[in-house]
XYZ file of C-alpha atoms in Angstrom:
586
model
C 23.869 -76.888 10.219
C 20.767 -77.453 7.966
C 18.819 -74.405 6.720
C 15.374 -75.323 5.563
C 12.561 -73.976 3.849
C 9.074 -74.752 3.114
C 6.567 -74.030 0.557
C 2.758 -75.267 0.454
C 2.614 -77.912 -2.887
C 2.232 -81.263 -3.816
C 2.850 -82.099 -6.902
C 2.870 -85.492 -8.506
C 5.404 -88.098 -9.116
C 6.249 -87.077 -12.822
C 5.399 -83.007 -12.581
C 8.140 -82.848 -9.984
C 10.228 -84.951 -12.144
C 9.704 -82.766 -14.899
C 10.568 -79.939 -13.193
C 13.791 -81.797 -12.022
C 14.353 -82.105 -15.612
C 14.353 -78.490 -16.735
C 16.386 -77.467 -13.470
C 18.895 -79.865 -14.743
C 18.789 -79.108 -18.539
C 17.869 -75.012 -18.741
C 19.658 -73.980 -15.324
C 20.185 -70.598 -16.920
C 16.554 -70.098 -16.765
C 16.788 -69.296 -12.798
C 20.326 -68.782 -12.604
C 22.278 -66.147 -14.313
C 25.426 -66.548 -13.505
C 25.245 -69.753 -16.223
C 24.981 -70.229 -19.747
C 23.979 -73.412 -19.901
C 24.737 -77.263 -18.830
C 26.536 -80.284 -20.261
C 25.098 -83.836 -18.700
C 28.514 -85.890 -18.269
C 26.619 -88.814 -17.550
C 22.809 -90.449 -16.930
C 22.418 -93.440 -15.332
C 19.127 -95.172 -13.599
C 19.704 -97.687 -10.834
C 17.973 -99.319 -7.842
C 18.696 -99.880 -4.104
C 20.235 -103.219 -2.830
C 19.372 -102.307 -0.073
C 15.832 -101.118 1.698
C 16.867 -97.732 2.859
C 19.729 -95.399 1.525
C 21.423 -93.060 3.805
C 22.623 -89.903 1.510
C 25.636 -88.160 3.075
C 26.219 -84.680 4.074
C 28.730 -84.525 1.574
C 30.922 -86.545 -0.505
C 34.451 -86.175 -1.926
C 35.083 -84.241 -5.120
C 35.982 -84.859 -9.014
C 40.102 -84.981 -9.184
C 39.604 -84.217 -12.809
C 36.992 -84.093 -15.769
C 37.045 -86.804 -18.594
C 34.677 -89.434 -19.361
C 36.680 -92.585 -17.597
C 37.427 -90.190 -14.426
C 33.814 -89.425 -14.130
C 32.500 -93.470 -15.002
C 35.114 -94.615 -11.750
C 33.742 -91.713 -9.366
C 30.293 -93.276 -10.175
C 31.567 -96.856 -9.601
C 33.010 -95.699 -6.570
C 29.668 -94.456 -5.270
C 27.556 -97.477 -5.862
C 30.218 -99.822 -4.023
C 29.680 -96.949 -1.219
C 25.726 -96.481 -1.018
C 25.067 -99.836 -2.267
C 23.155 -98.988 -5.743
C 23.296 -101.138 -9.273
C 22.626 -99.336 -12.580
C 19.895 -100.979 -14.267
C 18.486 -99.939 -17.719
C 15.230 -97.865 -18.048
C 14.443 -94.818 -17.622
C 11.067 -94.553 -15.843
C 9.356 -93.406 -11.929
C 9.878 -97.369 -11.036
C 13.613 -97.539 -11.700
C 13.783 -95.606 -8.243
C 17.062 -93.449 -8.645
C 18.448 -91.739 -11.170
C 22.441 -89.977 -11.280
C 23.985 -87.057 -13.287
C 26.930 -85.850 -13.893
C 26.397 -82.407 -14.725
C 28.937 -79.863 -16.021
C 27.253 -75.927 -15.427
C 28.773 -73.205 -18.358
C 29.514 -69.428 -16.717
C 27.615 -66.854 -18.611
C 31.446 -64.967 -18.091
C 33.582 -66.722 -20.374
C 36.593 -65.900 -17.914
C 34.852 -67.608 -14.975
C 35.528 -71.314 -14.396
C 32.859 -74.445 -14.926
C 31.439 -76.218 -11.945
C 30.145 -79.617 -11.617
C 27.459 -80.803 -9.309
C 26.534 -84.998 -8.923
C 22.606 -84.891 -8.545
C 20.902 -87.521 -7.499
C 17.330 -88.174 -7.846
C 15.002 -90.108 -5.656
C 11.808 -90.384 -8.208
C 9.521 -92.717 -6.312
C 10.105 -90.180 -3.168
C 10.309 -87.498 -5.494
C 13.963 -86.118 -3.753
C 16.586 -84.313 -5.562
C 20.221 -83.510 -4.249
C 22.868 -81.343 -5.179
C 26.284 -82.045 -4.644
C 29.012 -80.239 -5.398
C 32.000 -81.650 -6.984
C 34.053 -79.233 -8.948
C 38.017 -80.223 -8.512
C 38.792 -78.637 -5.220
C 41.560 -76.604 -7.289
C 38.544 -74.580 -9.761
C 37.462 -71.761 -7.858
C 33.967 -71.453 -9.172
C 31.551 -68.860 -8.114
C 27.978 -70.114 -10.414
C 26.681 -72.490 -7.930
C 26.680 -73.140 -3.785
C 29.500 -74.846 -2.587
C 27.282 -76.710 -0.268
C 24.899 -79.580 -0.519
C 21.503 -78.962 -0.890
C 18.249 -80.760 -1.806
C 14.406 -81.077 -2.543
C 11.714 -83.175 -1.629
C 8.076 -83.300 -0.940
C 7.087 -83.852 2.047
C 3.425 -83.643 3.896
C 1.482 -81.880 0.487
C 4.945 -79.392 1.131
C 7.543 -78.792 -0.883
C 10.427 -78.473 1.535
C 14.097 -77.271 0.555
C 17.219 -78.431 2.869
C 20.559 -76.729 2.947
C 24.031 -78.176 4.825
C 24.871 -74.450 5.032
C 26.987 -72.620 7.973
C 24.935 -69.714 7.377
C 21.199 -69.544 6.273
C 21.613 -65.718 5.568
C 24.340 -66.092 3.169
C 23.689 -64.982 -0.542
C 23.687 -68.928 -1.848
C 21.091 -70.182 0.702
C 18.843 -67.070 0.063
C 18.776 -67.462 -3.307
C 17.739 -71.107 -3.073
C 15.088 -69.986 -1.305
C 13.489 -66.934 -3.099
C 14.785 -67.769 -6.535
C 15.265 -71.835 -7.437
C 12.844 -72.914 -5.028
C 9.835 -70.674 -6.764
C 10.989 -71.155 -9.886
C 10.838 -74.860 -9.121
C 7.432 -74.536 -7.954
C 5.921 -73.393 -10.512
C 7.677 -75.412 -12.715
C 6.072 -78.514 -11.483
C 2.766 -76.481 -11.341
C 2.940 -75.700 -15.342
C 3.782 -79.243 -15.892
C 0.420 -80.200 -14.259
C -1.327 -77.677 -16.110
C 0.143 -78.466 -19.675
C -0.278 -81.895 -19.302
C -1.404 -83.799 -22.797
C -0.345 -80.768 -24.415
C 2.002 -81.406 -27.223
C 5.285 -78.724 -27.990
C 6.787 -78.767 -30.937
C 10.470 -78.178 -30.261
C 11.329 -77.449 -26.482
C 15.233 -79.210 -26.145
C 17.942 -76.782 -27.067
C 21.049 -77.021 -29.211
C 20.029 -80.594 -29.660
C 21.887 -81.258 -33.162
C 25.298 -79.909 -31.964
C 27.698 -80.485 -28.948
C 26.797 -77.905 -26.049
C 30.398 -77.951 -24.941
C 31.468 -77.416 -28.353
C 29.374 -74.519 -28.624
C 29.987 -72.919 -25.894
C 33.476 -72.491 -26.557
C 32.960 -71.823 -30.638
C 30.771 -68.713 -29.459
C 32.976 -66.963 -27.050
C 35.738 -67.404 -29.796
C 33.488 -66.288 -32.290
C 32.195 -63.463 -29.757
C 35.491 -62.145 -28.741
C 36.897 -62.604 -32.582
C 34.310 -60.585 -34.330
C 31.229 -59.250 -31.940
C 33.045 -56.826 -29.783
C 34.887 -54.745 -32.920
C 31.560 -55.489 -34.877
C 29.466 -54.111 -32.048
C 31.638 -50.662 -32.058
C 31.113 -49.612 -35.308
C 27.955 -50.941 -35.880
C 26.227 -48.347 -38.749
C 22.670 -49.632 -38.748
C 19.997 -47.807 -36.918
C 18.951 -51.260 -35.181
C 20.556 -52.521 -31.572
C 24.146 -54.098 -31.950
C 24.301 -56.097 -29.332
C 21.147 -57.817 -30.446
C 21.537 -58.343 -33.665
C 25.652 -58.690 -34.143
C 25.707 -61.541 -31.593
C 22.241 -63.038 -32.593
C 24.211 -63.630 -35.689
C 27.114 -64.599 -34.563
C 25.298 -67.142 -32.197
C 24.174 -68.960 -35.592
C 26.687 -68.715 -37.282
C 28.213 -71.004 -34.365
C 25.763 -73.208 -34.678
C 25.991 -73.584 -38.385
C 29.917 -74.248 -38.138
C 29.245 -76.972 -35.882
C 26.561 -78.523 -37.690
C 28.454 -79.103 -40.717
C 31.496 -80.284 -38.556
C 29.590 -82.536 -36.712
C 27.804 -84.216 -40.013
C 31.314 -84.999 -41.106
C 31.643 -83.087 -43.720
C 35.030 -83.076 -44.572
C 35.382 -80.302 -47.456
C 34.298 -76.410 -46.892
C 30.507 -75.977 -47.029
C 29.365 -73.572 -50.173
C 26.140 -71.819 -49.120
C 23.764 -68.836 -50.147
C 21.955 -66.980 -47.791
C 18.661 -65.555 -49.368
C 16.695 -62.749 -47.593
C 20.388 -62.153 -46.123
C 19.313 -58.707 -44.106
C 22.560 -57.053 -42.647
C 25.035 -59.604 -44.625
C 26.576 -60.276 -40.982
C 26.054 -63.943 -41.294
C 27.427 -64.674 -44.732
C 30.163 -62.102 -43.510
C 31.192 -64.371 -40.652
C 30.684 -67.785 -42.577
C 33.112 -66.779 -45.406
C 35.907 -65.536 -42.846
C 35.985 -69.041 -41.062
C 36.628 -70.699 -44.704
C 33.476 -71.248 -46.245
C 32.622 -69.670 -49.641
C 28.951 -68.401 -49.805
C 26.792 -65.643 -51.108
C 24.331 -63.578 -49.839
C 21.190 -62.087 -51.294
C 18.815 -59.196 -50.072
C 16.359 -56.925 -51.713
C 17.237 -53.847 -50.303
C 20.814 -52.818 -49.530
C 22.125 -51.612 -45.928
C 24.936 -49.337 -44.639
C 27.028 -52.077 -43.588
C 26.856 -53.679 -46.390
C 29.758 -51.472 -47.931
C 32.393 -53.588 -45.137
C 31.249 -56.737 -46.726
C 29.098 -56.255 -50.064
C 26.781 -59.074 -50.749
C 24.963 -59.338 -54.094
C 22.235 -57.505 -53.928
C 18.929 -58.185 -56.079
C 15.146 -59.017 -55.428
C 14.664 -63.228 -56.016
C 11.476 -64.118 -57.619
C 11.385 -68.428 -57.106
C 11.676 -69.798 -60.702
C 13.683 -72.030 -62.485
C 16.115 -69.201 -63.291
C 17.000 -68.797 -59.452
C 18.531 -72.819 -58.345
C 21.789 -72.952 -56.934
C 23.488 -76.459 -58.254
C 26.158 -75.199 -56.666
C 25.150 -74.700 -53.074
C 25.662 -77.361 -50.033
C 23.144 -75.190 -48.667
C 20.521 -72.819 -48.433
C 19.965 -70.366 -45.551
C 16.997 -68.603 -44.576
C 17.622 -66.547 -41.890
C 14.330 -64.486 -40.851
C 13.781 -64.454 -44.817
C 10.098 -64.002 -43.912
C 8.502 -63.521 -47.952
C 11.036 -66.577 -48.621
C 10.538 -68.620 -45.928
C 8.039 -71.233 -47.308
C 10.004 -71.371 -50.651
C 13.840 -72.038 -48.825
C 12.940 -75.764 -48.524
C 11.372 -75.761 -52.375
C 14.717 -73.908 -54.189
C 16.910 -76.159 -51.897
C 15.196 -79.279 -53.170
C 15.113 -78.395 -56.749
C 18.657 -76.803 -56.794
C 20.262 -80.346 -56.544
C 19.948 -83.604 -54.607
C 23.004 -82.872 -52.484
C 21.196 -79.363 -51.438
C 20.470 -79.228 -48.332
C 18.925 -75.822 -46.258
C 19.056 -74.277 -42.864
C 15.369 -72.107 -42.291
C 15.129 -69.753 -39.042
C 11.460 -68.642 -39.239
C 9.990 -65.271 -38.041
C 7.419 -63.284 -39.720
C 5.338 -65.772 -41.277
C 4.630 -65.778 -44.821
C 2.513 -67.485 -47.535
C 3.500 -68.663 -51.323
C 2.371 -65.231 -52.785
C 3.795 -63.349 -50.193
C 1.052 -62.239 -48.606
C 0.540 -63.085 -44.451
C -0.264 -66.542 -43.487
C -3.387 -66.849 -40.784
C -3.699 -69.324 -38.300
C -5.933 -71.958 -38.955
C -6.260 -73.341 -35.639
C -7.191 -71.137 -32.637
C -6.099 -73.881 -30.360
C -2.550 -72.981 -31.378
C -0.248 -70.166 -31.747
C 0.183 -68.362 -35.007
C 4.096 -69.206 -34.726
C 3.267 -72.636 -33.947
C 0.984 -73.627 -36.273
C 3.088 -71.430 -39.090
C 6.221 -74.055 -37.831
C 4.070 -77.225 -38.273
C 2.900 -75.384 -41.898
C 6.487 -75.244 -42.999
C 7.667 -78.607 -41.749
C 4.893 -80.198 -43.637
C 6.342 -77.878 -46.663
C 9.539 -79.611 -46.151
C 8.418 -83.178 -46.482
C 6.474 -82.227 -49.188
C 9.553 -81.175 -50.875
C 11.263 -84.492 -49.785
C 13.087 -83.676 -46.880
C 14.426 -85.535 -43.359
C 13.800 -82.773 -41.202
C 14.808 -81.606 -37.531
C 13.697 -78.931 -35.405
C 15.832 -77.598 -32.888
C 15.798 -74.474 -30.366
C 19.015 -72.136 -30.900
C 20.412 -69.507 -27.915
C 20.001 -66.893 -29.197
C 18.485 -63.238 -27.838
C 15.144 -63.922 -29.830
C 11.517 -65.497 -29.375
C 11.051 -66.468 -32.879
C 14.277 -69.088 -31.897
C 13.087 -72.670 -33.743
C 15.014 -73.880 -36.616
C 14.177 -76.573 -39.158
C 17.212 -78.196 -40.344
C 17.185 -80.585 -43.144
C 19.490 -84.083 -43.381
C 19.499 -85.485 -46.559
C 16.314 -86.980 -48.407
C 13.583 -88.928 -48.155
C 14.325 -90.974 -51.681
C 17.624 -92.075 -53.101
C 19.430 -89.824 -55.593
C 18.262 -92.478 -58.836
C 15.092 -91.330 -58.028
C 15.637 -87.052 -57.933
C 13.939 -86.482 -61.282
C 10.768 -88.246 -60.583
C 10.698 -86.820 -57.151
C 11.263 -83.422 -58.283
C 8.831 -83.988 -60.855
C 6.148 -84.995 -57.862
C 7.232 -81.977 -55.847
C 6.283 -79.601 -58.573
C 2.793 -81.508 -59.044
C 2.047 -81.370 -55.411
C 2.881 -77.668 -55.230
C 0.384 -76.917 -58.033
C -2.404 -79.036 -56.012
C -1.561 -77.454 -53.131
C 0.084 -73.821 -53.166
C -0.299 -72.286 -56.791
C -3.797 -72.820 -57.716
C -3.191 -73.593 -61.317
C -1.182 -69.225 -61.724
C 2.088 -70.227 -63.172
C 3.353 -68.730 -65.877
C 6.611 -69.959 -67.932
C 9.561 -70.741 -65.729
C 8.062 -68.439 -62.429
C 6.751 -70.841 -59.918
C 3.703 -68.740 -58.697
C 2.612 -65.558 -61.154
C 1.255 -63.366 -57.986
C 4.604 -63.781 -55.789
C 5.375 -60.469 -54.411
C 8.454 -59.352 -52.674
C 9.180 -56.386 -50.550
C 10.218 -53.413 -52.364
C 13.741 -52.307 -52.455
C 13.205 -49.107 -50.885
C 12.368 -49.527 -47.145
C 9.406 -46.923 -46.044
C 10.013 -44.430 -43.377
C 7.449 -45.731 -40.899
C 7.973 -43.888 -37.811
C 5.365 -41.395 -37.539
C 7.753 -38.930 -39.266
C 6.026 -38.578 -42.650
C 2.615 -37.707 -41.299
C 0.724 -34.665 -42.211
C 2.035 -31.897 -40.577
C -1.745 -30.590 -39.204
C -2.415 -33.819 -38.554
C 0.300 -34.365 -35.631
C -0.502 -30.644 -34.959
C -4.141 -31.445 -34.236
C -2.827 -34.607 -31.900
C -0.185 -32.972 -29.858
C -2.931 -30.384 -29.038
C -5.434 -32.936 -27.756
C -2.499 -34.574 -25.863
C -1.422 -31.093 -24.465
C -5.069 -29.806 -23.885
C -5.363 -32.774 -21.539
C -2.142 -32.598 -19.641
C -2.953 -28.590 -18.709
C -6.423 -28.982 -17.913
C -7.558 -26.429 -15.527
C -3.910 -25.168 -15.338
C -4.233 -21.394 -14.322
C -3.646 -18.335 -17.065
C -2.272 -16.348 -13.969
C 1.371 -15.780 -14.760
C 2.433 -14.729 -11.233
C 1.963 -18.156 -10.123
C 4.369 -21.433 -10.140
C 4.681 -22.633 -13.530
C 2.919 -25.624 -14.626
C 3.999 -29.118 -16.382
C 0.092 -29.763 -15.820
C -0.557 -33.432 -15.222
C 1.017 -36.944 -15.878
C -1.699 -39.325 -17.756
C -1.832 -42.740 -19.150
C -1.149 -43.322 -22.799
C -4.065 -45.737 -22.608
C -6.257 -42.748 -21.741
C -5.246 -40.293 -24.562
C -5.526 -43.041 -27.053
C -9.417 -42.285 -25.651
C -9.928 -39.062 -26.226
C -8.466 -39.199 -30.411
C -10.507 -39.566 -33.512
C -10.431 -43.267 -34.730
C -9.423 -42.250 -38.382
C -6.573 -40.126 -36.746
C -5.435 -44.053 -35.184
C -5.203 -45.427 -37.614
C -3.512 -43.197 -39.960
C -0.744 -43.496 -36.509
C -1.034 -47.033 -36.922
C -0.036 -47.337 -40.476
C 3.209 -45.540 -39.320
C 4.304 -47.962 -36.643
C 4.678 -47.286 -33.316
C 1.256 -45.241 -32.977
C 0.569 -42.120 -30.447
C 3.398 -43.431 -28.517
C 5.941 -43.292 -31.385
C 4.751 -39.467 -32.262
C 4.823 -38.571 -28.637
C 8.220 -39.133 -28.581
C 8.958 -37.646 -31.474
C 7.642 -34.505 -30.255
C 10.742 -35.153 -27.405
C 10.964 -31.455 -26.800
C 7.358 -31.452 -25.382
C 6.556 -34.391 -24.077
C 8.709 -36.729 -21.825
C 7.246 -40.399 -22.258
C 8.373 -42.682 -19.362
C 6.348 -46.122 -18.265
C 3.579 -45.802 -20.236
C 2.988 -42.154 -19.008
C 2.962 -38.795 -20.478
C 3.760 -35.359 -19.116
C 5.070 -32.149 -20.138
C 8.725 -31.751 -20.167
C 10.289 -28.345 -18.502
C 12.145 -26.619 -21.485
C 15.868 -27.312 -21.292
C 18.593 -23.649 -21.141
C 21.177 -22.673 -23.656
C 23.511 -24.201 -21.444
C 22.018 -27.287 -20.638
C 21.906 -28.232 -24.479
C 25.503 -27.125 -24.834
C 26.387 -29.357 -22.044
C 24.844 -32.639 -23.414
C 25.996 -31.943 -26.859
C 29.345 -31.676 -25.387
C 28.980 -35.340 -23.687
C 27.941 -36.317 -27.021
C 30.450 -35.062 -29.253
C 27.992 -33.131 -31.287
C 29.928 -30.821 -33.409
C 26.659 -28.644 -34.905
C 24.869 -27.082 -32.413
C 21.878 -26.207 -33.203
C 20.088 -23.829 -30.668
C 17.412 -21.054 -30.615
C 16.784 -22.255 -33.787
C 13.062 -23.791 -33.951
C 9.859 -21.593 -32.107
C 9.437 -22.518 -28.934
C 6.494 -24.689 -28.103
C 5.885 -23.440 -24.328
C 6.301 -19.167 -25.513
C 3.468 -19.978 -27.827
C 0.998 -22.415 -26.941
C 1.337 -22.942 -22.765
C -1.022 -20.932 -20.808
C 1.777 -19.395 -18.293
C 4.331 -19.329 -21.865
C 7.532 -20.278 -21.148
C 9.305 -20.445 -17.878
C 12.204 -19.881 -19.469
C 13.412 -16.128 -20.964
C 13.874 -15.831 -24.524
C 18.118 -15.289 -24.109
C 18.134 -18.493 -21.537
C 15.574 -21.149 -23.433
C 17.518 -23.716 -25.839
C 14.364 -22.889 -28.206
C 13.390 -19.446 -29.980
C 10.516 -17.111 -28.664
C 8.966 -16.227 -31.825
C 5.581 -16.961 -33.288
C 6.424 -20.062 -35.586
């Protein structure tokens, strides 16, 4: 049977193929049972005939290599009458993939679908042809397809059952998604995007396995006994996830010996850690020491961009979120040594002297615009450079890799010579002193501030949390024969209101703001959805209970005055031998 569904839309010709394009590129976007994709094959070809009758379905892959694939295809033009031709535009009329779809579960198996698109009709269908032997469970078994139709957007299914999980996520997942897809194509027509193709310098098969063996070798132990305050899973396979990437960029450049590298700004020390166990000998360098750091000690010291800090040594330089750094990676890589080449992840975005860079152009993002600023950086210095978009769990996720020079290596003295004139035009403003590049560079300081509302002045969060609590228990009654009172539940938006503006932005300076104190203050106030209320006092024995679950070996209890016995207008619910809390005056 056919299951269809339809949608009001009609997009154009090359929105819907552009849509078509990202469905077949990023299908992890709508579906996440996938990782990613792997095109097998591309080819554009024409009718020799005047119609073409797709079928229902069509017989399945016996195997997966490159010839097996190019005979299926051969096989299928002899059967629907098609010829490739070369081109790649609306008029060439059809277009045919191969396409190979990664499990997000590493245990699952890979599926293959032959799409073919119809781009003067603007059609697309799915068929799948994973080796009947590969049990897959990422994509419907069935054929499926979608077309515009009569200003609709219509979605056709060869399904036995239009209820079952496949067909209805077609229809309230892929088929929006799709939708709007060819909608923000319309709408960002003209508009220019610096780097939008993923993993394009390195094999997506390739990396797909590296990562799982890199994942499973290192993330999961890693993971457990992370000792840094930050979120594991984030940052231990962020990591991980370029230093998969970087393997397979200097594997697939050829390079036959083991890379020597030195990773400046180097944070946690994860990535130099995992870089050195697969073979390659590098160093990494951080202003301020961390906790983990005593599994894998980096050197640790703060880099001020002279003369005195080249590395003739290095294949490369790394700037991993080296935010102060970032503009001067591409500058020490050129001037280290010809064959120097660097590898720059930008975040926070920096300028020369350290201080934040603002956005020139309003018509552009501050990240984008900071991207453009460094590329031009590193053809300033000299450098072929590529962008590309890494997987990894991050926004900031747009590297600038560099590939040799722009002049041969006769000519690295003068060149060097012009970079250092250009950066005086352009970036130092005539302050250099001796060998130091820029006299006003400043780098973070060593010691990290505590900047979580913490170190605040004691009758300063005293005056807050009684605004914040005067407001929750408004007109709650004194009487203390009636039901106790948590009082009300109120926007954070709407207590921000009612504070001084000097008391803001004292909160501000501490990260996190009223929020971040709130929370603090966990044995008042439970915080929840952007909502505040007051939190019933927890018993002796529901403490005992969760410090039990927790393996919490001091117990602290009746310890600190109770909040609720002095300040609440009932006092506390609870008596003074069953609260967790002591009933004292404080």
């Amino acid at each position: 049977m056919t299951a269809t569904t339809k949608f009001s839309c009609s997009p154009s010709k090359e929105s819907f193929y552009e849509a078509v394009q990202i469905l077949i590129t990023k299908p992890h976007v709508v579906n996440k049972r996938l990782w990613g994709s792997k095109i097998w094959l591309k080819h554009n070809c024409i009718s020799l005939e005047e119609t073409v009758t797709w079928p229902n379905h069509i017989h399945k892959l016996e195997s997966v290599s490159t010839p097996e694939i190019e005979k299926y295809i051969d096989c299928m033009y002899n059967t629907m009458k098609l010829q490739k031709c070369d081109g790649d535009s609306i008029s060439d009329c059809f277009e045919i993939n191969i396409l190979e779809l990664f499990p997000k579960n590493y245990a699952d198996k890979a599926s293959y679908q032959l799409i073919i698109i119809n781009k003067l009709e603007s059609y697309i269908i799915f068929y799948n042809v994973t080796p009947s032997e590969v049990i897959q469970n990422t994509t419907p078994s069935f054929t499926y397809g979608i077309h515009v139709e009569n200003d609709m957007i219509v979605l056709n299914a060869h399904c036995d059952d239009e209820n079952s999980k496949s067909y209805m996520w077609l229809k309230n997942k892929l088929l929006p998604q799709f939708i709007k897809w060819t909608t923000e194509t319309e709408s960002n027509n003209g508009k220019k995007k610096i780097c939008t193709a993923s993993l394009t310098l390195v094999s997506s098969s390739k990396y797909f396995e590296k990562y799982n063996e890199l994942k499973l070798k290192y993330g999961k132990d890693l993971v457990k006994i992370w000792p840094e305050c930050t979120d594991p899973t984030k940052f231990v396979y962020e990591d991980v996830a370029i230093a998969t990437y970087l393997l397979l960029l200097w594997e697939d450049r050829s390079l036959v010996k083991k890379q020597t590298f030195v990773d400046l700004g180097c944070g946690n020390g994860l990535l130099v850690y995992i870089l050195c166990k697969e073979g390659h000998a590098g160093l990494g360098i951080d202003v301020r020491k961390r906790e983990i750091w005593d599994m894998y000690p980096p050197e640790m010291k703060t880099i001020v961009p002279s003369e005195s800090n080249l590395f003739p040594n290095a294949d490369w330089i790394i700037g991993n979120h080296s935010d102060e750094l970032t503009p001067w990676i591409p500058v020490i890589a050129a001037k280290s040594s010809y064959k120097c080449n660097f590898f720059l992840l930008p975040c926070c975005a920096f300028n020369f002297d350290g201080s934040k860079y603002q956005r020139v152009d309003s018509k552009k993002s501050q990240y984008t615009e900071y991207l453009e600023h460094v590329k031009k950086i590193c053809e300033d210095c000299g450098f072929i450079t590529d962008l590309d978009r890494l997987k990894i769990p991050s926004t900031k996720r747009i590297c600038l890799v560099s590939n040799g020079r722009m002049y041969s290596p006769d000519t690295y003295k003068d060149s060097i010579n012009k970079i250092s004139k250009i950066f005086k035009e352009k970036h130092a403003r005539g302050n250099v002193e001796n060998d130091t590049w820029l006299a006003d560079f400043k780098a973070r300081e060593s010691t990290q501030k505590v900047r979580n509302c913490t170190q605040l002045d004691k009758n300063l969060i005293e005056s807050i949390v009684k605004i914040v609590t005067d407001c929750l228990l408004e007109g709650c009654s004194k009487d203390c024969n009636e039901q106790w009172s948590v009082g009300k539940i109120v926007e954070i938006s709407e207590l921000v209101s009612l504070i001084p503006k000097q008391n803001l932005i004292k909160l501000k300076s501490e990260c996190g703001g009223l929020q971040t104190l709130l929370k603090n203050n966990h044995n008042i106030f439970l915080v929840s959805g952007g909502k505040v209320q007051l939190r019933y006092p927890k018993t002796v024995d529901q403490v005992i209970t969760i410090q039990k679950r927790q393996k919490i070996i001091d117990t602290k209890i009746q310890v600190k005055p109770c909040w609720f016995h002095n300040n609440h207008p009932q006092g506390c619910p609870l008596s003074s031998i069953n609260c967790s809390f002591l009933h004292s005056k404080g």
